């Protein structure tokens, strides 16, 4: 029953008396009578029993190590080098909180400053915060920021947006009343430029992703940015940062704001969480003043020595309260540090190789899938490949599972116009034998 | 010591990884317009260098395992290692959120079980585990309140009431949800001023966001009356769970009259804070609000087993991608199973005992004042106002001086209604000796303030760095290596 | 190919030139011509590929978490609290070496001093070394030490000795020519006192275990010690230290030397290793001078402050070389620290509870086993229970395995006089449902 | 800082665990004569206190991740974290050594594969993985040699030859196996004196134990001649693998003429040293010796799969319980698979390069002398004899002063044939910058020795403690809390 976490448990009554209370119960004399009650909860167990029980429960999950999986659609099986996990489990990082006392928190502060710096190099923008909850909330906050900065209330996004992000965006924009306008994709599965031009009028921001939800690279990214800017809108780019060794930094392509998912580096899938949202902006005072989230800055200590500290806090909720740029307080610091350690390990060569290997593995997957199903969009894919089947995907999916293969993510319910389609994904972790087994199975069942 | 930035440790040609080879070594060309042409200025290091760098950085950081960490309102309790062990199971790390439900029964069972525990602990009827942190949970909660009123056609409820002692996230979350925030003053006891509340409620009132015990560590003993007033006006009552550790296993927000509750798994339920996250901020509601919760919820059915339920007709949508911080949930459930009913109750008893121990042992010490009533719950807020007036030593100085003794400072300058606030929350996992040492240190600082104030004002003297200049940081922001490099090249920085 | 561990790899030729060598090859000019060769070894792989491969290999082991197991016989499934592993994995402990520089090794030195101190409290002797390889080698070194101290060359041991320890003892005593004499067990499965009296003449030492290999408590331990002492022999007691919350410290029962297995605390089974041998002696100068292994002592630093250091090194090989008391150099320091952390966590109450729970679980196992097979020895068992079956144990074992139950350890080949016998063991980790399933299965197959 | 002993942190009534309940709560009585009656003076702490204590102790310890750790002959290379990850698999921890072989195919495969790697690396034909450490391996090796001679009826071979530069474990192991140890002097080059060897061998010679490169870091370039002499006399050649890192992947002991080899997985194969263990000391032999190896060996058979082979007719028995330090083997095999053929070769090349870098950069520095030849392999031994004569600063003082710069000292006073020896083995996993910083520190100490010797003699100044008094420790041994308590009670100790 957890007394082993409670040093004073054996002496609680004695301590209560020592400070003038007749009993521990008396410490709760301010609680209205009858409100204290017995809870209907199980008794505590020994650590061993809990270990046995939860080990057994978790063993019921089939992992991607036991079952080749082609799921992607926003969550990917990347390999995290062992030292990353090892380092973030050091209790000085793991058990610390927000570095309110910088003098005894230089380690976390510097690590977060390095995270910001590494992301800045990737995305090509100089101002990066210390993390948002995930890509989706970062995008939603970018929409809100765009509205604040431009004093407009429309945010333009591609129709080829993940159902997750779509829902988050709607929830976040509901209160402030920012309207979302969707732009359809063209025959290449990319943003339809003509339709974008129609939509952009009066927009606070235009959002586009690279790669997009269908795994396609938006070739007209620069043009899209120009269209946004011409309309007086902010150009917000969402990016899977694992692509940035082979694809130009969005900041160099005109982005005012870059959001994305930092947890693709250094963090396992964890059934979807935790993640860490990237949030970066140009060095424009208006944007810096309006951006959400914690920011770590470099400064000096009283001896003139380099030191790090949380800065620009006057945007934040604990100071500005209802007028803050966001309500975010706890962010995803440790996730960001893990991403930083992984990025520092990869370096420029590693990031480029990572991008290249993913491009090649995705190309192999796409080539092989086209042998057994329709692959509607031509062009270069990164991770995800959209595949259309001739019969209900559900049946195919079940048949694959029986063969111990987890197929892709069914998108028919979210994009009915695409029919019985699914996203199949590859990363650097994908093995040839997995793909070959998938194709063999699909030949039988698709 | 001085640890260089990782960029400064970089040497051309070093690598820290070996990439698996591609399946086929064919050339795949990124469209020319998109090809990376700008330099990729990432550092180049070998794995041993990366490991040494971050090991050294970690040694420049104070965590719960380093010593007492009594940040008020943050509940820095011990993070049991069994939580980490269970969260390290491959069935956590290597599971994709879109896997067929038949292949993730373990994960779903954990979420389902966690919800059952949280329901009983709070007296709520349904929980979403999606919010990533407390503030994300608050946003979820107020969005649910918003959806409820709108769904009933009650469109004029645009005001959210928030006491002046509340966490900054409360008004910020309400504002994000589109509410106008009305501040309710505290009375001389540090609790909600009932008269002010009566005057504030109206047909525009969407709800009241309250923490109980509040940020002063004081139990809102008029809570039932507060609930009556708000409900009578047609508003809902929102419980900020930041301080749940004070009543865990003893009193349920649901029994106090709250309709919506958010919890902080990283505070009350012992999951580590990670230097600022990941947290987890589940939100529970009474039955009449459950149809507004974010999707998906977790369902259970004898035949189907556990499943993700997207059939939430009036859902506010999503407040975060996917299902929340699952790895954090695993840790919290582990803790709950170890503690059990009696254990949880003992947590709050001892958390309250420890806070009152500090209260009683420190009160009367010169320079520190104890505003409001003496009986506290899990935390106590002293004011260093007398010390500041009499010696010039501020709460900030006291905090910095504590660092010199190898102790972490309390939260300072919060809540805003106490001047020169020192907000101390020891939690239940520190020992009597640690409490005593903390009180001793605060007493010694008082003596120093009145005898040799300079030593306090110039603290810390023994930390990794001397006092950090945050004014400079804000005046001339250097946020990234890229900015630093540019300023350095221009000769505009001397750090 | 591991270049990521080699910071200087990219510049090795440059560095060689800088220090006056034409090439790295030239650094090997002192190796006889033709001796440098190409090795027939696989190419290096990426960390991910090695991870996948070894994860799959290790998943082929069936663990005791997946399959109830009743194996004991010297290795036991104890539960190790999670914080123990967490702490010994901190790199300052994990990656350090022998504390040759005490000023920067106080952490490991103090932890080992605490290990010595905790073991001293358990076994009731004041001098403990910082660990041997395991119980078996500790016992063998005790035999050699007995011979050195008494200048005799016979060591008396119970015939009920594990095959492991028997073999180790023979190997260690072969060189110095110490003769081993075995004393049979009596009808209670304990040392036959009369036979011991015959054997003890001229003995350097008498060894006895608690519990013995059959899981029995040697009730006449004190008498055995007296017999040894009367004959001028050292009394060496081998002990499973998990029993010492309920059984008297051997030092209080007359032992001159105590050996045992420290790894039962704080360390998982690890397929048999690493372990850590306990070695403790009375505070007798002759014994202290003759004992093997590293010893940590408390002393002062130059400021008079408490400090720890390796001490009494003049017994050791790096100083005494061929005249050392043992050749041991690397010991099992981290295993010992893990044991110490576990022991400090248990405290007196925990150790007593541990002993009691094991006694009770063993009693339950014994009771249930007696329903389906012969249990030859009456009395109190600790962990192991000897069971005799009416048909070849091999058949029973196979049938149990088919039911996903791992039966006990067959001892028929080592003790033919006991017939088709096996040792079945319980510890605090044994679950009622496991035992009940075992008995149900045995009813079918035994 | 000062961290109390865990006993001093104890408070009556605290607990750090919760024990599972027994299956049946019946009373089981230990026989009265055996019941514990003496007090069990173990400390009483809660889990958070235990964790804080050992976290703090760890912070008072220097490891490979803290910085360069150039202990000569110890090969303190970086310990890759993937090794730990793999060794943390439940298929390692939760497997009983007596499990049916069908249930431990993974474990046996790992042992079998490791053996194949080690065979090719050393040029040996069969390996035992049983020895727990290098010295245990040496003992195994010399016992095999003993068994071989005895088996052939060659009973007069009672002498083991050992060079004067050898590790102390060599003569100690030989003595434990019952051999008389004959010391062979080194010549002026630091290598085996061939004439002395010729004179020493006889029909009593069981073998020669040799390290190559030797403890001076010098390759025994006459190794083939040495082997000829020993073999001709009927002796066998034993290779102490402590220094294998110098020739790993380039040269095989088997090709040098060695018959028996022990390796240190914790040195050459990157498994962590754990503060002094666990190590692992596999022993390989040429084909004609394989029947003498300890039982069991690991076999493989298409039908049966992997199995433990107890059928070793002339086995020396066992040198340790069970099969050796399996968890260490897992780490070593992980390393081997990551490195591969080319990687291993690069290890020795860079290990040698780094040692020679230090040699060349440091030589000529006042006070340090470089005896014997310049070309070294993985380590170099300087002598501080001139410094001692000229300034009174000893090798020990140099070592302590290095600690002040945050660097670990080299091995000192070994090998015995070099006075005031500083034995430096940087390994391949340190960077050029770390090598440079090390040389700089040694040069600075030289300057200090000649300008301000007191600062060196009184070092360290910045470590957790000042110089530790080992004479006092030996004079009045305090080995345990029990002894300390008794001395303290008698007033005989003031620590």
Coordinates of N, CA and C in Angstrom, one line a residue, chain A residues 9 25 42 71 81 85 115 219 230 360 367 415 438:
Chain A
X9 N 5.4 7.9 7.4 CA 4.1 7.2 7.7 C 4.1 6.6 9.1
X25 N -6.2 13.4 11.7 CA -7.6 13.8 11.3 C -7.9 15.3 11.5
X42 N -9.4 -0.7 -5.0 CA -8.7 -1.9 -4.6 C -7.7 -1.5 -3.5
X71 N 2.0 0.8 -40.8 CA 1.2 1.9 -40.3 C 2.1 3.2 -40.3
X81 N 18.4 5.5 -31.0 CA 19.6 4.9 -30.5 C 19.5 4.8 -29.0
X85 N 17.7 7.1 -24.8 CA 16.8 6.7 -23.7 C 17.6 6.7 -22.4
X115 N 18.2 22.1 -28.1 CA 17.0 21.7 -28.9 C 16.5 22.8 -29.8
X219 N 5.3 20.2 -54.4 CA 6.3 20.8 -55.2 C 6.2 22.3 -55.4
X230 N 1.2 37.4 -50.8 CA 0.5 38.4 -51.6 C -0.9 38.7 -51.0
X360 N 14.2 6.0 -50.3 CA 14.5 4.8 -51.0 C 13.6 3.7 -50.6
X367 N 6.8 0.9 -55.2 CA 7.0 0.1 -56.4 C 6.3 -1.2 -56.3
X415 N -11.8 10.2 -46.2 CA -11.8 10.7 -47.5 C -12.6 9.8 -48.4
X438 N 4.7 -8.7 -47.2 CA 3.4 -7.9 -47.4 C 2.9 -8.1 -48.8

